[in-house]
PDB file of C-alpha atoms and ligand atoms in Angstrom:
ATOM      1  CA  MET M 113      -0.108  -0.002   0.098  1.00  0.00           C
ATOM      2  CA  SER M 114       1.306   3.805  -0.680  1.00  0.00           C
ATOM      3  CA  PRO M 115       2.820   5.770   2.173  1.00  0.00           C
ATOM      4  CA  TYR M 116       1.065   8.082   0.472  1.00  0.00           C
ATOM      5  CA  PRO M 117      -2.750   7.084   0.181  1.00  0.00           C
ATOM      6  CA  LEU M 118      -4.262  10.616  -0.335  1.00  0.00           C
ATOM      7  CA  LEU M 119      -2.655  10.667  -3.926  1.00  0.00           C
ATOM      8  CA  TYR M 120      -5.335   8.305  -4.142  1.00  0.00           C
ATOM      9  CA  GLY M 121      -7.473  10.283  -2.524  1.00  0.00           C
ATOM     10  CA  GLN M 122      -7.594   7.718   0.231  1.00  0.00           C
ATOM     11  CA  GLY M 123      -6.696   8.198   4.010  1.00  0.00           C
ATOM     12  CA  TYR M 124      -6.829  12.207   4.903  1.00  0.00           C
ATOM     13  CA  PHE M 125      -4.288  15.393   4.319  1.00  0.00           C
ATOM     14  CA  GLU M 126      -4.455  18.768   5.880  1.00  0.00           C
ATOM     15  CA  LEU M 127      -7.341  20.951   4.068  1.00  0.00           C
ATOM     16  CA  GLU M 128      -8.481  24.287   4.194  1.00  0.00           C
ATOM     17  CA  GLN M 129     -11.309  25.507   4.053  1.00  0.00           C
ATOM     18  CA  ILE M 130     -11.685  28.270   1.093  1.00  0.00           C
ATOM     19  CA  SER M 131     -15.656  28.451   0.572  1.00  0.00           C
ATOM     20  CA  PRO M 132     -18.371  26.476   1.577  1.00  0.00           C
ATOM     21  CA  GLY M 133     -17.973  22.933   1.125  1.00  0.00           C
ATOM     22  CA  GLN M 134     -14.643  23.862  -0.772  1.00  0.00           C
ATOM     23  CA  ARG M 135     -10.945  22.759   0.390  1.00  0.00           C
ATOM     24  CA  LEU M 136      -7.770  22.839  -0.610  1.00  0.00           C
ATOM     25  CA  HIS M 137      -4.213  21.526   0.215  1.00  0.00           C
ATOM     26  CA  PRO M 138      -3.086  25.133   2.625  1.00  0.00           C
ATOM     27  CA  LYS M 139      -0.536  26.077   0.551  1.00  0.00           C
ATOM     28  CA  ALA M 140      -2.603  25.928  -2.665  1.00  0.00           C
ATOM     29  CA  ALA M 141      -5.499  27.764  -0.493  1.00  0.00           C
ATOM     30  CA  ASP M 142      -3.331  30.128   0.499  1.00  0.00           C
ATOM     31  CA  ALA M 143      -2.203  30.577  -3.341  1.00  0.00           C
ATOM     32  CA  PHE M 144      -5.575  30.874  -4.804  1.00  0.00           C
ATOM     33  CA  LEU M 145      -6.949  33.158  -2.151  1.00  0.00           C
ATOM     34  CA  LYS M 146      -4.122  35.857  -2.762  1.00  0.00           C
ATOM     35  CA  MET M 147      -5.424  34.931  -6.658  1.00  0.00           C
ATOM     36  CA  CYS M 148      -8.729  35.711  -6.086  1.00  0.00           C
ATOM     37  CA  ALA M 149      -7.727  39.027  -4.075  1.00  0.00           C
ATOM     38  CA  ALA M 150      -5.589  39.917  -6.301  1.00  0.00           C
ATOM     39  CA  ALA M 151      -8.923  39.139  -9.626  1.00  0.00           C
ATOM     40  CA  GLN M 152     -11.393  41.252  -6.988  1.00  0.00           C
ATOM     41  CA  GLN M 153      -9.327  44.623  -7.556  1.00  0.00           C
ATOM     42  CA  ASP M 154      -9.544  43.692 -11.332  1.00  0.00           C
ATOM     43  CA  GLY M 155     -13.503  43.246 -10.367  1.00  0.00           C
ATOM     44  CA  ILE M 156     -13.820  39.985 -11.229  1.00  0.00           C
ATOM     45  CA  THR M 157     -15.136  37.766  -8.755  1.00  0.00           C
ATOM     46  CA  LEU M 158     -13.596  34.443  -8.439  1.00  0.00           C
ATOM     47  CA  ALA M 159     -14.089  31.167  -6.810  1.00  0.00           C
ATOM     48  CA  ALA M 160     -13.487  27.278  -6.460  1.00  0.00           C
ATOM     49  CA  TYR M 161     -16.722  25.206  -8.249  1.00  0.00           C
ATOM     50  CA  SER M 162     -15.336  22.225  -7.065  1.00  0.00           C
ATOM     51  CA  SER M 163     -11.644  21.532  -5.557  1.00  0.00           C
ATOM     52  CA  PHE M 164     -10.723  18.487  -3.642  1.00  0.00           C
ATOM     53  CA  ARG M 165     -12.566  15.655  -4.276  1.00  0.00           C
ATOM     54  CA  SER M 166     -11.834  12.217  -2.213  1.00  0.00           C
ATOM     55  CA  PHE M 167     -11.679   8.419  -4.164  1.00  0.00           C
ATOM     56  CA  GLN M 168     -15.256   7.813  -2.489  1.00  0.00           C
ATOM     57  CA  THR M 169     -16.602  11.044  -4.223  1.00  0.00           C
ATOM     58  CA  GLN M 170     -15.213  10.353  -7.034  1.00  0.00           C
ATOM     59  CA  SER M 171     -16.849   6.955  -6.906  1.00  0.00           C
ATOM     60  CA  VAL M 172     -19.817   8.433  -6.992  1.00  0.00           C
ATOM     61  CA  ILE M 173     -19.650  10.547  -9.907  1.00  0.00           C
ATOM     62  CA  TRP M 174     -18.188   7.595 -11.690  1.00  0.00           C
ATOM     63  CA  ASN M 175     -20.485   4.782 -10.991  1.00  0.00           C
ATOM     64  CA  ASP M 176     -23.886   6.634 -11.609  1.00  0.00           C
ATOM     65  CA  LYS M 177     -22.429   7.551 -15.057  1.00  0.00           C
ATOM     66  CA  TRP M 178     -21.058   4.225 -15.519  1.00  0.00           C
ATOM     67  CA  HIS M 179     -25.111   3.375 -14.145  1.00  0.00           C
ATOM     68  CA  GLY M 180     -27.071   6.068 -16.285  1.00  0.00           C
ATOM     69  CA  LYS M 181     -28.084   7.915 -13.597  1.00  0.00           C
ATOM     70  CA  ARG M 182     -26.021  10.310 -14.605  1.00  0.00           C
ATOM     71  CA  THR M 183     -25.294  11.614 -18.146  1.00  0.00           C
ATOM     72  CA  ILE M 184     -22.028  11.023 -19.749  1.00  0.00           C
ATOM     73  CA  LEU M 185     -21.538  13.762 -22.467  1.00  0.00           C
ATOM     74  CA  ASP M 186     -19.795  13.412 -25.727  1.00  0.00           C
ATOM     75  CA  SER M 187     -16.723  15.927 -27.012  1.00  0.00           C
ATOM     76  CA  PHE M 188     -19.251  17.801 -28.360  1.00  0.00           C
ATOM     77  CA  SER M 189     -20.685  18.674 -24.951  1.00  0.00           C
ATOM     78  CA  GLN M 190     -23.567  16.867 -26.446  1.00  0.00           C
ATOM     79  CA  PRO M 191     -25.700  13.955 -23.690  1.00  0.00           C
ATOM     80  CA  LEU M 192     -25.035   9.907 -25.217  1.00  0.00           C
ATOM     81  CA  GLU M 193     -27.259   7.356 -24.449  1.00  0.00           C
ATOM     82  CA  SER M 194     -25.335   5.504 -22.104  1.00  0.00           C
ATOM     83  CA  GLY M 195     -27.664   2.244 -22.898  1.00  0.00           C
ATOM     84  CA  GLN M 196     -26.511   2.271 -26.013  1.00  0.00           C
ATOM     85  CA  LEU M 197     -22.508   1.937 -25.657  1.00  0.00           C
ATOM     86  CA  ASN M 198     -20.932  -1.257 -24.582  1.00  0.00           C
ATOM     87  CA  ASN M 199     -18.478  -1.572 -21.587  1.00  0.00           C
ATOM     88  CA  GLU M 200     -15.405  -0.593 -23.729  1.00  0.00           C
ATOM     89  CA  GLN M 201     -17.568   2.916 -25.339  1.00  0.00           C
ATOM     90  CA  LYS M 202     -18.455   3.360 -21.979  1.00  0.00           C
ATOM     91  CA  LEU M 203     -15.156   3.563 -20.309  1.00  0.00           C
ATOM     92  CA  TRP M 204     -13.928   6.333 -23.096  1.00  0.00           C
ATOM     93  CA  ALA M 205     -16.708   7.919 -22.882  1.00  0.00           C
ATOM     94  CA  ILE M 206     -16.942   8.801 -19.443  1.00  0.00           C
ATOM     95  CA  LEU M 207     -13.150   9.668 -18.978  1.00  0.00           C
ATOM     96  CA  ARG M 208     -12.936  12.284 -21.789  1.00  0.00           C
ATOM     97  CA  TRP M 209     -14.861  14.321 -18.942  1.00  0.00           C
ATOM     98  CA  SER M 210     -14.016  12.297 -15.362  1.00  0.00           C
ATOM     99  CA  ALA M 211     -10.679  10.948 -14.532  1.00  0.00           C
ATOM    100  CA  LEU M 212     -10.841   7.737 -12.815  1.00  0.00           C
ATOM    101  CA  PRO M 213     -11.618   7.616  -9.187  1.00  0.00           C
ATOM    102  CA  GLY M 214      -7.834   7.423  -7.967  1.00  0.00           C
ATOM    103  CA  ALA M 215      -6.003   9.331 -10.767  1.00  0.00           C
ATOM    104  CA  SER M 216      -8.230  12.385 -10.239  1.00  0.00           C
ATOM    105  CA  ARG M 217      -6.123  15.137  -9.498  1.00  0.00           C
ATOM    106  CA  HIS M 218      -8.914  16.767  -7.453  1.00  0.00           C
ATOM    107  CA  HIS M 219      -7.529  14.480  -5.283  1.00  0.00           C
ATOM    108  CA  TRP M 220      -4.980  16.077  -4.408  1.00  0.00           C
ATOM    109  CA  GLY M 221      -5.972  19.363  -2.735  1.00  0.00           C
ATOM    110  CA  SER M 222      -3.582  21.352  -5.656  1.00  0.00           C
ATOM    111  CA  ASP M 223      -6.263  21.549  -8.312  1.00  0.00           C
ATOM    112  CA  LEU M 224      -9.713  23.313  -8.158  1.00  0.00           C
ATOM    113  CA  ASP M 225     -11.853  24.267 -11.197  1.00  0.00           C
ATOM    114  CA  PHE M 226     -12.648  27.631 -11.268  1.00  0.00           C
ATOM    115  CA  PHE M 227     -16.012  30.010 -11.530  1.00  0.00           C
ATOM    116  CA  SER M 228     -17.469  33.593 -11.328  1.00  0.00           C
ATOM    117  CA  PRO M 229     -20.362  32.936  -8.462  1.00  0.00           C
ATOM    118  CA  ALA M 230     -21.440  36.659  -9.497  1.00  0.00           C
ATOM    119  CA  LEU M 231     -22.210  35.455 -12.703  1.00  0.00           C
ATOM    120  CA  ILE M 232     -24.106  32.650 -11.746  1.00  0.00           C
ATOM    121  CA  HIS M 233     -26.930  34.044 -10.991  1.00  0.00           C
ATOM    122  CA  LYS M 234     -27.195  36.119 -13.859  1.00  0.00           C
ATOM    123  CA  ASN M 235     -26.485  33.188 -15.846  1.00  0.00           C
ATOM    124  CA  ALA M 236     -28.713  30.181 -14.550  1.00  0.00           C
ATOM    125  CA  ASP M 237     -27.945  27.891 -17.053  1.00  0.00           C
ATOM    126  CA  PHE M 238     -25.046  27.683 -15.634  1.00  0.00           C
ATOM    127  CA  GLU M 239     -22.166  24.659 -17.442  1.00  0.00           C
ATOM    128  CA  LEU M 240     -19.269  23.705 -16.845  1.00  0.00           C
ATOM    129  CA  ILE M 241     -18.423  23.115 -20.364  1.00  0.00           C
ATOM    130  CA  PRO M 242     -16.110  24.798 -22.627  1.00  0.00           C
ATOM    131  CA  ALA M 243     -18.200  26.662 -24.052  1.00  0.00           C
ATOM    132  CA  THR M 244     -19.090  28.579 -20.858  1.00  0.00           C
ATOM    133  CA  TYR M 245     -14.792  29.840 -21.042  1.00  0.00           C
ATOM    134  CA  LEU M 246     -15.148  30.325 -24.496  1.00  0.00           C
ATOM    135  CA  PRO M 247     -15.350  33.432 -26.474  1.00  0.00           C
ATOM    136  CA  GLY M 248     -19.398  34.495 -26.507  1.00  0.00           C
ATOM    137  CA  GLY M 249     -19.357  31.870 -23.366  1.00  0.00           C
ATOM    138  CA  SER M 250     -20.485  33.794 -19.625  1.00  0.00           C
ATOM    139  CA  HIS M 251     -17.060  33.549 -17.965  1.00  0.00           C
ATOM    140  CA  PHE M 252     -15.211  34.178 -21.135  1.00  0.00           C
ATOM    141  CA  HIS M 253     -13.397  37.299 -19.577  1.00  0.00           C
ATOM    142  CA  VAL M 254     -13.118  35.275 -16.436  1.00  0.00           C
ATOM    143  CA  TYR M 255     -11.124  32.480 -18.288  1.00  0.00           C
ATOM    144  CA  GLN M 256      -8.695  35.186 -19.950  1.00  0.00           C
ATOM    145  CA  TRP M 257      -7.793  37.105 -16.484  1.00  0.00           C
ATOM    146  CA  VAL M 258      -6.927  33.779 -14.837  1.00  0.00           C
ATOM    147  CA  PHE M 259      -4.970  32.510 -18.341  1.00  0.00           C
ATOM    148  CA  GLU M 260      -2.766  35.931 -18.052  1.00  0.00           C
ATOM    149  CA  ASN M 261      -2.608  35.946 -14.359  1.00  0.00           C
ATOM    150  CA  ALA M 262      -1.931  32.363 -12.825  1.00  0.00           C
ATOM    151  CA  ALA M 263       1.555  31.156 -13.405  1.00  0.00           C
ATOM    152  CA  GLN M 264       2.013  34.501 -10.487  1.00  0.00           C
ATOM    153  CA  PHE M 265       0.458  33.000  -8.303  1.00  0.00           C
ATOM    154  CA  GLY M 266       2.246  28.921  -9.059  1.00  0.00           C
ATOM    155  CA  PHE M 267      -1.189  27.479 -11.359  1.00  0.00           C
ATOM    156  CA  PHE M 268      -1.059  26.365 -14.666  1.00  0.00           C
ATOM    157  CA  PHE M 269      -4.038  24.859 -16.697  1.00  0.00           C
ATOM    158  CA  PRO M 270      -2.596  20.835 -16.378  1.00  0.00           C
ATOM    159  CA  TYR M 271      -5.850  20.664 -19.070  1.00  0.00           C
ATOM    160  CA  HIS M 272      -6.088  23.126 -21.292  1.00  0.00           C
ATOM    161  CA  ASP M 273      -5.235  22.146 -24.538  1.00  0.00           C
ATOM    162  CA  ASP M 274      -6.802  19.018 -25.958  1.00  0.00           C
ATOM    163  CA  VAL M 275      -4.708  16.236 -25.864  1.00  0.00           C
ATOM    164  CA  GLY M 276      -7.104  13.406 -27.826  1.00  0.00           C
ATOM    165  CA  ALA M 277      -7.878  12.103 -24.385  1.00  0.00           C
ATOM    166  CA  THR M 278      -8.980  14.331 -21.317  1.00  0.00           C
ATOM    167  CA  ALA M 279     -11.086  17.134 -23.008  1.00  0.00           C
ATOM    168  CA  PRO M 280      -9.928  20.948 -23.014  1.00  0.00           C
ATOM    169  CA  GLU M 281     -11.029  22.061 -19.298  1.00  0.00           C
ATOM    170  CA  PRO M 282     -10.163  25.764 -19.383  1.00  0.00           C
ATOM    171  CA  TRP M 283     -11.921  26.157 -15.748  1.00  0.00           C
ATOM    172  CA  HIS M 284      -9.799  23.899 -14.480  1.00  0.00           C
ATOM    173  CA  ILE M 285      -6.009  24.989 -12.880  1.00  0.00           C
ATOM    174  CA  SER M 286      -3.030  23.085 -10.602  1.00  0.00           C
ATOM    175  CA  TYR M 287      -0.908  24.666  -7.700  1.00  0.00           C
ATOM    176  CA  HIS M 288       2.537  23.627  -9.558  1.00  0.00           C
ATOM    177  CA  PRO M 289       4.420  23.693  -6.581  1.00  0.00           C
ATOM    178  CA  LEU M 290       3.054  20.733  -5.221  1.00  0.00           C
ATOM    179  CA  SER M 291       1.233  18.713  -7.974  1.00  0.00           C
ATOM    180  CA  GLU M 292       4.411  18.975  -9.818  1.00  0.00           C
ATOM    181  CA  GLN M 293       5.594  16.924  -6.642  1.00  0.00           C
ATOM    182  CA  TYR M 294       2.392  14.503  -6.436  1.00  0.00           C
ATOM    183  CA  HIS M 295       2.020  13.831  -9.794  1.00  0.00           C
ATOM    184  CA  ARG M 296       5.596  12.413  -9.683  1.00  0.00           C
ATOM    185  CA  GLU M 297       5.139  10.389  -6.606  1.00  0.00           C
ATOM    186  CA  HIS M 298       1.991   8.726  -8.133  1.00  0.00           C
ATOM    187  CA  GLN M 299       2.282   5.343  -9.104  1.00  0.00           C
ATOM    188  CA  LEU M 300       0.383   3.006 -11.780  1.00  0.00           C
ATOM    189  CA  HIS M 301       1.175   0.081  -9.337  1.00  0.00           C
ATOM    190  CA  GLU M 302      -0.649   1.892  -6.349  1.00  0.00           C
ATOM    191  CA  LEU M 303      -3.518   2.572  -8.293  1.00  0.00           C
ATOM    192  CA  THR M 304      -3.852  -0.758 -10.087  1.00  0.00           C
ATOM    193  CA  HIS M 305      -3.677  -1.936  -5.846  1.00  0.00           C
ATOM    194  CA  ILE M 306      -6.695   0.366  -4.916  1.00  0.00           C
ATOM    195  CA  ILE M 307      -8.571  -0.645  -8.085  1.00  0.00           C
ATOM    196  CA  GLN M 308      -8.699  -4.035  -7.681  1.00  0.00           C
ATOM    197  CA  ASN M 309      -9.238  -3.809  -3.834  1.00  0.00           C
ATOM    198  CA  SER M 310     -12.809  -1.530  -4.911  1.00  0.00           C
ATOM    199  CA  ASP M 311     -16.078  -1.636  -5.318  1.00  0.00           C
ATOM    200  CA  ILE M 312     -15.884   0.330  -8.716  1.00  0.00           C
ATOM    201  CA  ALA M 313     -18.344   0.246 -11.631  1.00  0.00           C
ATOM    202  CA  GLY M 314     -16.908  -1.160 -14.167  1.00  0.00           C
ATOM    203  CA  LYS M 315     -14.087  -2.552 -12.691  1.00  0.00           C
ATOM    204  CA  THR M 316     -13.224  -5.754 -15.044  1.00  0.00           C
ATOM    205  CA  THR M 317     -13.180  -3.318 -18.008  1.00  0.00           C
ATOM    206  CA  ILE M 318     -10.916  -1.036 -15.912  1.00  0.00           C
ATOM    207  CA  MET M 319      -8.539  -3.449 -15.287  1.00  0.00           C
ATOM    208  CA  ASN M 320      -8.365  -4.358 -18.396  1.00  0.00           C
ATOM    209  CA  HIS M 321      -7.392  -0.831 -20.030  1.00  0.00           C
ATOM    210  CA  LEU M 322      -5.649   0.510 -17.039  1.00  0.00           C
ATOM    211  CA  ALA M 323      -2.292   1.166 -18.587  1.00  0.00           C
ATOM    212  CA  GLU M 324      -3.408   2.722 -21.286  1.00  0.00           C
ATOM    213  CA  ILE M 325      -5.879   4.804 -19.424  1.00  0.00           C
ATOM    214  CA  TYR M 326      -3.209   5.648 -17.016  1.00  0.00           C
ATOM    215  CA  GLN M 327      -0.509   7.162 -19.916  1.00  0.00           C
ATOM    216  CA  ASN M 328      -3.410   8.723 -22.040  1.00  0.00           C
ATOM    217  CA  TYR M 329      -5.689  10.359 -19.072  1.00  0.00           C
ATOM    218  CA  PHE M 330      -3.232  10.836 -15.906  1.00  0.00           C
ATOM    219  CA  ASN M 331       0.345  11.215 -17.602  1.00  0.00           C
ATOM    220  CA  HIS M 332      -0.630  13.613 -20.438  1.00  0.00           C
ATOM    221  CA  ILE M 333      -1.311  16.707 -19.569  1.00  0.00           C
ATOM    222  CA  ASN M 334       0.105  20.118 -20.232  1.00  0.00           C
ATOM    223  CA  GLN M 335       2.839  21.373 -18.993  1.00  0.00           C
ATOM    224  CA  LEU M 336       3.590  24.389 -17.470  1.00  0.00           C
TER     225      LEU M 336
HETATM  226 ZN1   ZN Z  17     -11.607  19.600 -12.922  1.00  0.00          ZN
END
């Protein structure tokens, strides 16, 4: 078993609450709150939409999608009919937008999805999809501000460009001083052990493709 179960979303490590329901590693929290204050100076209200997630939380998302209780989106953010997919198709479709539990950067407390709560009331149809953050979307100017300023606070965009596996997530930022180390320490053999011992939906299909998943969805990111 890993000496660092927290890298796989298991066990507990120190987290700091940055807003109701949102927690980050204290160092990432500090950096993010500084960035939020700087954004506010420029008239942009910035907050975490989703931050730390445990293996358990990620499993609920994963299992719901596998069992058709939660919508699976295609590459164009359109809903797929999960009942018409075979297990392998379902696997790749879910992975496009959701990390495999145990291999999510959200387990680390270093990564978060940002949004602007100030814009949500006006845009009840807020969705965490690229169109929201692209030109013409409600969060485009927020994204632009973060894109220009994130690096000076230690953040980068691991899923900024479409590299073919994980969909582009212009809202996902990562605190590099922590996540670079966590990524290096994360091990396929430990993930294998964790998945094998979990009751995750689609386990056989996942196990058949775990090395490929690990390479294409976990290791393959945009660098700082
Ligand atoms: Zn994310």
